Amino acid sequence: MKRVYMDHAATTPVDPIVAEHMMHCLTEVWGNPSSVHSFGREARRVLEESREMVARLVGARSNEIIFTSSGTEADNLALLGVARRLARKGRHIITSTIEHHAVLHTCEYLEASGYEITYLGVDRTGLVDPEDFRRALRPDTILASIMLANNEVGTIQPISEMAAASREAGVIFHTDAVQAMGSLEVKVDDLGVDLLSLSAHKIYGPKGVGALYIRKGVRLEPLVFGGGQERQLRPGTENVTGIAGLGMAASLAARQRASRVQRIQSLRDMLERGIKERIPGVTLNGSPDRRLPGLLNVTIQGVEGESILMNLDLKGVAASGGSACAAGSLEASHVLLAMGFSRDDARGAIRFSLGADNTTEDVERVLQVLPPIVERLRRMRQGAGYGY
Ligand SMILES: Cc1ncc(COP(=O)(O)O)c(C=O)c1O
């Protein structure tokens, strides 16, 4: 049975070109980038080439890119780094209720350490209102962190408007662009952001490596201490192989994004149409027009999302409920709850996230196996006395 992977928001397969480049670096470029001899210099060259590729992808200068161990670490470094650096200036931070836990849990930690956090709500489609953002700015606000695109429903936020308001108020603006990279044209100057997080494994690179863009002049406190690597902001001997993978993935994303995205979006639209035509009682979650091109989050009324996912898995189809870390626990998604869903409706949501490796046959396979699964689950539920 050919398996179908439609969970690219959780992670993407490693592009063979990325894998080949990493294998070369792993076996041939094993020097320590801090060494001054030729072995070290070769590793340093790989690091700096990768930095240049990541910088080019986001329209930054290479000395504005710091490599980290993940998107999570980039988010932590942005939030904790600014909060600690500017603690004497103010202790108020603005974020939204639908951020990834890498931001939300860091904010909760800061709250427990004496900072005050404003969590902006969202509308039914997952959008933050820039007017709410403006109203939340205060004289003691030091930092704002609003994600570029949401990982569960794909809603794309009006970042440039909020970043402009932030700049006017002298407040540092961070965006978590982990899900947006590779799908949207992301340029730090167009967005007007000061800090931006990204992660390799969402753009066909390896897991365990990410980067933080830090606009020239923005100062952060480091989270770890040691040698002088990464301008002392992220000391520790660099993960040269992983960083090489991120660099190559970024370079491929820059070259292939437009054509990849067009294909992925037309497959996503085909899946969306097919599901709506074949299954009654389906509603789209998130914004119909301001949405990541590969993302389709739907509620299928009268059935538990988890039951659908298990049955799809038995047929070799991989999709997801809320985010990957929320899946497995039957917790309703904090994103859907923030969008005003009831716990029951939130539990009925499933997310298909398509990627570069998906084909028309994959979409046809999902459209073939999903309707009978839903029908059977609904019959079982009606037998148990629940209508929908
Ligand atoms: C929006 C968002 N931010 C941050 C992360 C964390 O990235 P990483 O898995 O590299 O730690 C993810 C991963 O799911 C994400 O979707």
Short mmCIF file of C-alpha atoms in Angstrom, two decimals, residues 16-26 46 49-50 53 241 243-245 247-248:
data_model
loop_
_atom_site.label_atom_id
_atom_site.label_comp_id
_atom_site.label_asym_id
_atom_site.label_seq_id
_atom_site.Cartn_x
_atom_site.Cartn_y
_atom_site.Cartn_z
CA PRO A 16 17.48 14.46 -1.49
CA ILE A 17 19.72 17.38 -2.53
CA VAL A 18 19.80 18.55 1.11
CA ALA A 19 20.56 15.02 2.31
CA GLU A 20 23.40 14.64 -0.19
CA HIS A 21 24.95 17.95 0.84
CA MET A 22 24.65 17.00 4.54
CA MET A 23 26.25 13.60 3.95
CA HIS A 24 29.16 15.29 2.20
CA CYS A 25 29.61 17.74 5.09
CA LEU A 26 29.20 15.01 7.74
CA VAL A 46 30.25 25.79 5.08
CA GLU A 49 27.80 29.89 3.06
CA SER A 50 24.76 28.54 4.86
CA MET A 53 21.75 31.36 1.96
CA THR A 241 26.02 19.25 9.22
CA ILE A 243 23.42 24.07 9.45
CA ALA A 244 24.64 22.92 6.04
CA GLY A 245 21.25 21.22 5.60
CA GLY A 247 21.47 26.46 4.18
CA MET A 248 20.79 24.12 1.28
#
